[in-house]
Coordinates of C-alpha atoms and ligand atoms in Angstrom, one line a residue:
M1 CA 28.6 64.6 192.3
E2 CA 28.5 62.3 189.3
K3 CA 30.4 63.6 186.3
P4 CA 30.8 61.0 183.6
I5 CA 33.8 61.7 181.3
K6 CA 33.2 61.6 177.6
I7 CA 35.5 59.9 175.2
T8 CA 36.5 60.9 171.7
E9 CA 38.1 57.9 169.9
T10 CA 41.0 58.8 167.5
I11 CA 41.8 55.5 165.8
L12 CA 40.4 56.6 162.5
R13 CA 42.4 59.8 162.3
D14 CA 45.1 60.9 164.8
A15 CA 46.1 57.4 166.1
Q16 CA 46.7 56.0 162.7
Q17 CA 48.3 59.2 161.5
S18 CA 50.7 59.3 164.4
L19 CA 51.7 55.6 164.2
I20 CA 51.3 54.4 160.6
A21 CA 51.6 57.6 158.6
T22 CA 47.8 57.7 157.9
R23 CA 48.0 54.7 155.6
M24 CA 44.9 52.9 156.9
S25 CA 42.5 52.4 154.0
T26 CA 38.7 52.8 154.1
E27 CA 38.3 49.2 153.4
E28 CA 40.3 48.3 156.5
M29 CA 38.1 50.6 158.6
L30 CA 34.6 49.8 157.4
P31 CA 34.1 46.3 158.9
I32 CA 34.4 47.6 162.5
I33 CA 32.4 50.7 162.2
D34 CA 29.1 49.1 163.2
K35 CA 30.7 47.8 166.4
M36 CA 32.3 51.2 167.1
D37 CA 28.9 52.8 166.7
Q38 CA 27.6 50.8 169.7
V39 CA 30.2 52.0 172.1
G40 CA 28.7 55.4 173.0
Y41 CA 31.7 57.5 172.3
H42 CA 31.2 61.3 172.5
A43 CA 32.6 61.4 169.0
V44 CA 34.9 59.5 166.6
E45 CA 37.6 61.7 165.1
C46 CA 37.9 60.4 161.5
W47 CA 38.9 63.2 159.1
G48 CA 41.6 65.9 158.9
G49 CA 44.5 67.2 156.8
A50 CA 46.8 64.2 156.7
T51 CA 43.9 61.7 156.2
F52 CA 42.6 63.7 153.3
D53 CA 46.1 64.1 151.7
A54 CA 47.0 60.4 152.2
C55 CA 43.7 59.3 150.7
L56 CA 44.4 61.1 147.5
R57 CA 48.1 60.7 147.4
F58 CA 48.9 57.2 148.6
L59 CA 45.7 55.2 148.8
K60 CA 44.1 56.6 145.6
E61 CA 40.8 57.0 147.4
D62 CA 38.3 59.9 147.4
P63 CA 38.3 61.4 150.9
W64 CA 34.8 62.6 150.4
E65 CA 33.6 59.1 149.6
R66 CA 35.3 57.8 152.7
L67 CA 33.4 60.4 154.8
R68 CA 30.1 59.4 153.2
K69 CA 30.8 55.8 154.0
F70 CA 31.6 56.7 157.6
R71 CA 28.3 58.6 157.8
E72 CA 26.4 55.7 156.5
G73 CA 28.0 53.3 159.1
F74 CA 27.9 55.6 162.2
K75 CA 24.2 55.9 162.8
Q76 CA 24.4 57.3 166.3
T77 CA 28.0 58.5 166.8
K78 CA 29.1 62.0 166.1
L79 CA 31.8 62.4 163.5
Q80 CA 34.6 64.8 164.2
M81 CA 37.2 66.4 161.9
L82 CA 40.3 68.6 162.5
F83 CA 40.4 71.9 160.6
R84 CA 43.4 74.3 160.3
G85 CA 41.5 77.5 160.5
Q86 CA 42.0 79.7 157.4
N87 CA 44.4 77.0 156.0
I88 CA 41.5 74.5 156.0
L89 CA 43.4 71.2 155.6
G90 CA 46.2 72.7 153.6
Y91 CA 49.4 74.7 154.2
R92 CA 48.4 78.2 153.1
P93 CA 45.7 80.7 154.0
Y94 CA 42.6 80.4 151.7
A95 CA 40.1 83.1 150.9
D96 CA 36.9 83.1 152.9
D97 CA 34.7 81.7 150.1
V98 CA 36.8 78.5 150.0
V99 CA 36.8 78.1 153.8
E100 CA 33.0 78.6 153.9
Y101 CA 32.4 76.1 151.1
F102 CA 34.7 73.5 152.7
V103 CA 32.8 73.7 156.0
Q104 CA 29.5 73.5 154.2
K105 CA 30.5 70.4 152.2
S106 CA 32.1 68.7 155.2
V107 CA 28.9 69.0 157.2
A108 CA 26.7 68.0 154.2
N109 CA 28.8 64.8 153.8
G110 CA 28.5 63.9 157.5
I111 CA 30.7 65.9 159.9
D112 CA 29.1 66.9 163.2
I113 CA 32.0 68.4 165.1
I114 CA 34.7 70.6 163.6
R115 CA 37.8 71.1 165.7
I116 CA 39.4 74.3 164.4
F117 CA 42.9 75.5 165.3
D118 CA 45.4 78.1 164.2
C119 CA 49.1 77.5 164.5
L120 CA 49.6 81.0 166.0
N121 CA 46.5 81.0 168.1
D122 CA 45.5 84.1 166.1
L123 CA 41.7 84.0 166.6
R124 CA 41.1 86.1 163.5
N125 CA 42.2 83.1 161.5
L126 CA 39.4 81.0 163.1
Q127 CA 36.4 83.3 162.9
T128 CA 35.3 82.5 159.3
A129 CA 35.4 78.7 160.0
V130 CA 33.6 79.1 163.4
T131 CA 30.9 81.2 161.9
A132 CA 30.5 78.9 158.9
A133 CA 30.2 75.9 161.2
G134 CA 27.5 77.7 163.2
K135 CA 25.6 78.4 160.0
E136 CA 25.7 74.8 159.0
K137 CA 24.4 73.8 162.5
A138 CA 27.7 71.9 163.2
H139 CA 29.5 72.0 166.6
A140 CA 32.4 74.5 166.4
Q141 CA 35.2 73.5 168.7
V142 CA 38.1 75.8 168.9
A143 CA 41.4 74.2 169.8
L144 CA 44.2 76.1 171.7
S145 CA 47.5 75.1 170.2
Y146 CA 49.3 74.3 173.5
T147 CA 52.9 75.3 173.9
L148 CA 55.4 76.5 176.4
G149 CA 57.3 79.8 176.5
D150 CA 57.5 83.1 178.4
A151 CA 54.3 84.4 176.8
Y152 CA 52.2 81.4 177.5
T153 CA 51.1 82.1 181.1
L154 CA 47.8 81.1 182.7
D155 CA 46.6 84.6 182.1
Y156 CA 47.3 84.2 178.4
W157 CA 45.3 81.0 178.2
K158 CA 42.4 82.5 180.2
D159 CA 42.2 85.5 178.1
I160 CA 42.2 83.5 174.8
A161 CA 39.6 81.1 176.2
K162 CA 37.3 84.1 177.1
R163 CA 37.7 85.5 173.6
I164 CA 36.9 82.0 172.1
E165 CA 33.7 81.9 174.1
D166 CA 32.8 85.4 172.9
M167 CA 33.4 84.5 169.3
G168 CA 30.6 81.8 169.5
A169 CA 32.5 78.5 169.8
D170 CA 30.6 75.6 171.3
S171 CA 33.6 74.0 173.2
I172 CA 37.3 74.4 173.8
C173 CA 40.0 71.8 173.2
I174 CA 43.5 72.0 174.7
K175 CA 45.4 70.6 171.8
D176 CA 48.8 69.4 173.0
M177 CA 50.4 68.0 169.8
A178 CA 53.8 67.5 171.3
G179 CA 52.9 65.9 174.6
L180 CA 54.3 68.9 176.6
L181 CA 51.4 69.3 179.0
L182 CA 52.5 67.8 182.3
P183 CA 50.0 66.4 184.8
Y184 CA 50.1 69.2 187.4
Q185 CA 50.2 71.9 184.8
A186 CA 47.1 70.3 183.2
S187 CA 45.4 70.6 186.5
K188 CA 46.2 74.3 186.8
L189 CA 45.3 75.0 183.2
V190 CA 42.0 73.2 183.2
S191 CA 41.0 74.8 186.6
A192 CA 41.8 78.2 185.2
L193 CA 39.8 77.7 182.0
K194 CA 36.9 76.3 184.0
E195 CA 36.9 79.4 186.2
T196 CA 36.9 81.6 183.1
V197 CA 34.4 80.0 180.6
D198 CA 31.2 77.9 180.7
L199 CA 32.2 75.9 177.6
P200 CA 33.0 72.2 177.8
I201 CA 36.7 71.5 177.9
E202 CA 38.3 68.7 175.9
I203 CA 41.9 67.5 176.3
H204 CA 44.0 66.2 173.4
T205 CA 47.5 65.0 173.9
H206 CA 50.1 62.5 172.7
Y207 CA 51.9 59.9 174.7
T208 CA 55.2 60.8 173.1
S209 CA 56.8 62.1 176.2
G210 CA 55.3 59.4 178.5
V211 CA 53.1 61.6 180.7
A212 CA 49.8 61.6 178.8
S213 CA 47.6 59.3 180.9
M214 CA 48.7 61.1 184.1
T215 CA 47.9 64.4 182.4
Y216 CA 44.4 63.1 181.5
L217 CA 43.8 62.0 185.1
K218 CA 44.8 65.3 186.6
A219 CA 42.8 67.2 183.9
V220 CA 39.7 65.1 184.7
E221 CA 40.0 65.8 188.4
A222 CA 40.3 69.5 187.6
G223 CA 37.1 69.5 185.6
A224 CA 37.8 68.5 182.0
D225 CA 34.8 67.1 180.3
I226 CA 36.1 65.1 177.3
I227 CA 39.4 63.2 176.7
D228 CA 40.8 61.9 173.4
T229 CA 41.9 58.3 173.4
A230 CA 42.9 55.6 171.0
I231 CA 41.9 51.9 171.1
S232 CA 44.8 50.0 172.7
P233 CA 46.5 48.4 169.6
F234 CA 47.0 51.9 168.2
A235 CA 47.5 53.7 171.5
M236 CA 50.5 55.2 173.3
G237 CA 53.9 56.1 171.8
T238 CA 53.3 59.0 169.4
S239 CA 49.5 58.3 169.6
Q240 CA 47.0 58.9 172.5
P241 CA 46.5 57.0 175.8
A242 CA 44.5 53.8 175.4
T243 CA 40.8 54.0 175.5
E244 CA 40.3 50.9 177.6
V245 CA 42.9 52.0 180.2
M246 CA 41.2 55.3 180.8
V247 CA 37.8 53.7 180.9
E248 CA 39.0 51.2 183.5
T249 CA 40.8 53.9 185.5
L250 CA 37.7 56.0 185.8
K251 CA 35.3 53.0 186.5
G252 CA 33.4 53.2 189.8
T253 CA 34.4 56.8 190.3
P254 CA 32.3 59.9 189.8
Y255 CA 34.0 60.2 186.4
D256 CA 32.8 56.7 185.2
T257 CA 32.6 56.8 181.4
G258 CA 30.0 54.0 181.4
L259 CA 31.6 52.5 178.3
D260 CA 31.5 48.7 177.9
Q261 CA 34.9 46.9 178.0
E262 CA 33.4 43.9 176.2
I263 CA 32.7 46.0 173.1
L264 CA 36.0 47.8 173.4
S265 CA 37.9 44.5 173.5
E266 CA 36.1 43.3 170.3
I267 CA 37.2 46.5 168.6
A268 CA 40.8 46.0 170.0
D269 CA 40.7 42.4 168.6
Y270 CA 39.9 43.8 165.2
F271 CA 42.7 46.4 165.1
R272 CA 45.4 44.2 166.7
P273 CA 46.2 42.2 163.5
I274 CA 46.3 45.4 161.5
R275 CA 48.9 46.7 164.0
D276 CA 50.9 43.5 163.8
H277 CA 50.9 43.6 160.0
A278 CA 52.1 47.2 160.1
L279 CA 54.9 46.1 162.4
E280 CA 55.9 43.3 160.0
T281 CA 56.0 45.5 156.9
G282 CA 57.9 48.3 158.7
L283 CA 55.0 50.7 158.3
L284 CA 54.9 50.9 162.1
N285 CA 58.3 51.7 163.5
P286 CA 58.8 50.3 167.0
K287 CA 60.7 53.5 167.8
N288 CA 57.3 55.4 167.7
M289 CA 55.9 53.2 170.4
G290 CA 58.1 54.0 173.4
V291 CA 58.8 57.2 175.3
D292 CA 60.8 59.8 173.3
I293 CA 62.3 61.9 176.0
K294 CA 63.7 64.3 173.4
T295 CA 60.3 65.8 172.9
L296 CA 60.2 66.9 176.6
L297 CA 63.8 68.1 176.6
Y298 CA 63.6 70.0 173.2
Q299 CA 59.9 70.7 173.2
V300 CA 59.6 69.5 169.6
P301 CA 56.5 67.5 168.5
G302 CA 57.2 64.0 167.4
G303 CA 56.2 64.5 163.8
M304 CA 58.5 67.5 163.5
L305 CA 61.4 65.5 165.0
S306 CA 61.1 62.8 162.3
N307 CA 60.8 65.5 159.6
L308 CA 64.1 67.1 160.8
T309 CA 65.8 63.8 160.8
S310 CA 64.8 63.0 157.3
Q311 CA 65.7 66.5 156.0
L312 CA 69.2 66.0 157.5
N313 CA 69.5 62.5 156.1
E314 CA 68.7 63.8 152.6
Q315 CA 71.6 66.2 153.0
G316 CA 73.9 63.6 154.4
A317 CA 74.1 65.7 157.6
E318 CA 72.6 63.3 160.2
D319 CA 75.4 64.4 162.7
K320 CA 73.9 67.9 162.7
L321 CA 70.6 66.9 164.5
Y322 CA 71.6 68.2 167.9
D323 CA 72.8 71.5 166.4
V324 CA 69.4 71.8 164.7
L325 CA 67.5 70.9 167.9
K326 CA 69.4 73.8 169.6
E327 CA 68.6 76.1 166.7
V328 CA 64.8 75.4 166.8
P329 CA 64.1 77.4 169.9
R330 CA 66.2 80.3 168.7
V331 CA 64.3 80.4 165.3
R332 CA 61.1 80.1 167.2
K333 CA 61.9 83.1 169.3
D334 CA 63.0 85.1 166.2
L335 CA 59.6 84.4 164.7
G336 CA 57.6 85.5 167.7
E337 CA 57.6 82.3 169.7
P338 CA 54.7 80.5 167.9
P339 CA 53.4 77.1 169.0
L340 CA 54.9 74.4 166.9
V341 CA 52.1 72.8 164.9
T342 CA 51.4 72.6 161.1
P343 CA 52.4 74.7 159.4
S344 CA 54.5 76.7 161.9
S345 CA 56.4 73.5 162.9
Q346 CA 57.5 73.0 159.3
I347 CA 58.5 76.6 158.9
V348 CA 60.6 76.8 162.0
G349 CA 62.0 73.3 161.4
T350 CA 63.1 74.0 157.8
Q351 CA 64.6 77.4 158.7
S352 CA 66.5 75.8 161.5
V353 CA 68.0 73.2 159.2
L354 CA 68.9 76.0 156.7
N355 CA 70.5 78.1 159.4
V356 CA 72.7 75.2 160.6
L357 CA 73.6 73.8 157.1
M358 CA 74.5 77.2 155.6
G359 CA 76.8 78.0 158.6
E360 CA 75.2 81.5 158.8
R361 CA 71.8 82.3 160.3
Y362 CA 69.2 83.4 157.7
K363 CA 71.8 83.5 154.9
I364 CA 69.0 81.8 153.1
A365 CA 65.4 82.2 154.2
S366 CA 62.5 80.0 153.0
K367 CA 59.5 81.7 151.4
E368 CA 57.5 80.6 154.3
T369 CA 59.9 82.2 156.8
K370 CA 59.6 85.5 154.8
D371 CA 55.8 85.2 154.8
M372 CA 55.8 84.6 158.5
L373 CA 57.9 87.7 159.1
L374 CA 55.6 89.6 156.8
G375 CA 52.6 88.7 159.0
K376 CA 51.0 86.6 156.3
Y377 CA 50.2 83.8 158.7
G378 CA 48.8 86.1 161.3
A379 CA 50.0 87.8 164.5
T380 CA 52.4 86.1 166.9
V381 CA 52.0 86.5 170.6
K382 CA 55.6 87.9 171.0
P383 CA 57.3 90.5 168.7
M384 CA 59.6 89.1 166.1
N385 CA 63.3 89.7 166.1
E386 CA 63.9 93.1 164.3
E387 CA 67.4 92.2 163.1
V388 CA 66.2 89.0 161.5
K389 CA 63.3 90.9 160.0
E390 CA 65.6 93.4 158.4
K391 CA 68.0 90.7 157.1
V392 CA 65.2 88.7 155.6
I393 CA 62.5 91.1 154.4
G394 CA 64.5 94.4 154.2
N395 CA 62.2 97.3 153.6
E396 CA 59.1 95.3 152.9
Q397 CA 56.2 96.3 155.1
P398 CA 54.6 93.6 157.2
I399 CA 50.8 93.4 157.2
T400 CA 48.9 93.8 160.4
C401 CA 45.3 93.0 159.3
R402 CA 43.7 89.6 159.2
P403 CA 45.7 87.9 156.4
A404 CA 42.6 86.6 154.6
D405 CA 41.3 90.2 154.3
L406 CA 43.9 90.6 151.5
L407 CA 42.7 87.5 149.6
K408 CA 40.2 87.8 146.8
P409 CA 37.5 85.2 146.4
E410 CA 39.1 82.3 144.6
L411 CA 36.5 79.5 144.3
D412 CA 35.5 80.4 140.7
K413 CA 39.1 80.5 139.5
L414 CA 39.8 77.1 141.1
K415 CA 36.7 75.7 139.5
S416 CA 37.7 76.9 136.1
E417 CA 41.1 75.3 136.5
M418 CA 39.9 71.8 137.2
E419 CA 36.4 71.8 135.6
I420 CA 37.1 69.1 133.0
W421 CA 38.0 66.6 135.7
S422 CA 35.2 67.4 138.1
E423 CA 32.8 64.6 138.9
Q424 CA 31.2 66.0 142.0
E425 CA 31.0 69.4 143.6
E426 CA 33.5 68.5 146.3
D427 CA 36.3 67.9 143.8
V428 CA 37.1 71.6 143.6
L429 CA 37.9 71.5 147.3
S430 CA 40.2 68.6 147.0
Y431 CA 41.9 70.5 144.2
A432 CA 42.1 73.7 146.2
L433 CA 43.9 72.0 149.0
F434 CA 46.3 69.7 147.1
P435 CA 46.4 70.9 143.5
Q436 CA 48.9 68.5 142.1
V437 CA 48.0 65.5 144.2
A438 CA 44.3 66.0 143.5
M439 CA 44.9 66.3 139.8
D440 CA 46.9 63.1 139.7
Y441 CA 44.0 61.4 141.6
F442 CA 41.4 62.8 139.1
K443 CA 43.4 61.4 136.2
Y444 CA 43.8 58.0 138.0
R445 CA 40.1 58.0 138.7
A446 CA 39.2 58.8 135.1
A447 CA 41.5 56.1 133.7
Q448 CA 40.1 53.6 136.0
E449 CA 36.5 54.4 135.0
D450 CA 37.5 54.0 131.4
G451 CA 38.9 50.6 132.1
I452 CA 42.5 51.7 131.5
D453 CA 45.2 50.4 133.7
P454 CA 46.1 53.7 135.6
K455 CA 49.7 52.6 135.9
L456 CA 50.2 52.3 132.2
G457 CA 47.9 55.0 131.0
D458 CA 46.6 55.4 127.5
K459 CA 48.3 58.2 125.6
E460 CA 46.0 58.1 122.6
N461 CA 43.0 58.9 124.7
G462 CA 44.9 61.6 126.6
T463 CA 45.1 59.8 129.9
Y464 CA 48.5 59.5 131.6
P465 CA 50.1 57.0 133.9
V466 CA 49.9 58.2 137.5
Ligands
CO1 CO1 47.0 65.1 167.8

């Protein structure tokens, strides 16, 4: 039976985020979009938390304008974004009115497929976004944050997949941010999900631990429908398997993608000099391009590993890395064994560093650790450590409801805070997600429009250097 595998290309989002810290500018992307539109990808992933943040913070670009330009260029290809459930693209839970408005504006500006995940796999944190996507006639894909641990059995994944189908999602993604999904496990997992639900199954992994293309192959044989790949110059290492390699591997089999290698090679030719330039400037660290076996041994995502290293460097405590890596699984267990993905990866990582540096566990707890113990991020699959709870939150009562049920609508308040800088309806959403960064960008934009050098500012007219 013929079963062509569909390809989602990640170069514009995850691949460049994983390899060059999301620093690719819109200007660098636009010239190749017309060619990419001819490939026949299932979708192009092009928008998400880090791309949004980096646009405003480092590139001084409006992320909404970028999206509109993509939409203009991609005439036949679906555009996909990554969405952190109730956290949208940010780091804290938002009230439903902000989530709904963000979904509405994302679709209005060009997004077709919204991949929605929650760092705890607490489906209550996804419902508002899934419902909003349906209302806007967008494709709502729910991503399972893949992780390992006692609680994460095949039955756990089957049960959650069933509930995702029941909540009205259009497809399911197995999101393996750390590259932990091994080939034979992928085979079992995909088969189990296929037995349980009728939804298309997409696989997303990273090459960090060196197994990714084998994982895709086994997943495809087990019935996966879509795989996420990156064009070869920005493939492998901490990014995804190479598009051309998977296309060639499946050629002439029942899984033939039908994609044209000629067009793909022209796209690769375009991105290769950008990769080479990034290597020259140091933006692309060759260390990110090989196999990092620590991710398999310590089950820590690549991004989290580099964060831990830089946190320790700042404290002059580089030599503590292995202590921290041993502390990570302990803290994770204390907090109910969550998957490690934004923001839980930061919470567990930072707390592990604190525990090691202070020489006493939970002598100091971060605000986020407290909130996690208080249930403010949602429910974890395993119970949390009662002793740790008592030490950190004392008599405070954790919540058990959906965290966003306690949040009042906040859109109007946000609007009033940034009104004078607003130039488009979407600006309030940029501000909601990254208040300080967005405000700096608004000031930069206003200065530029007034013909003032944004770096120098103009104090008389009330604009400031940014
Ligand atoms: Co990813």
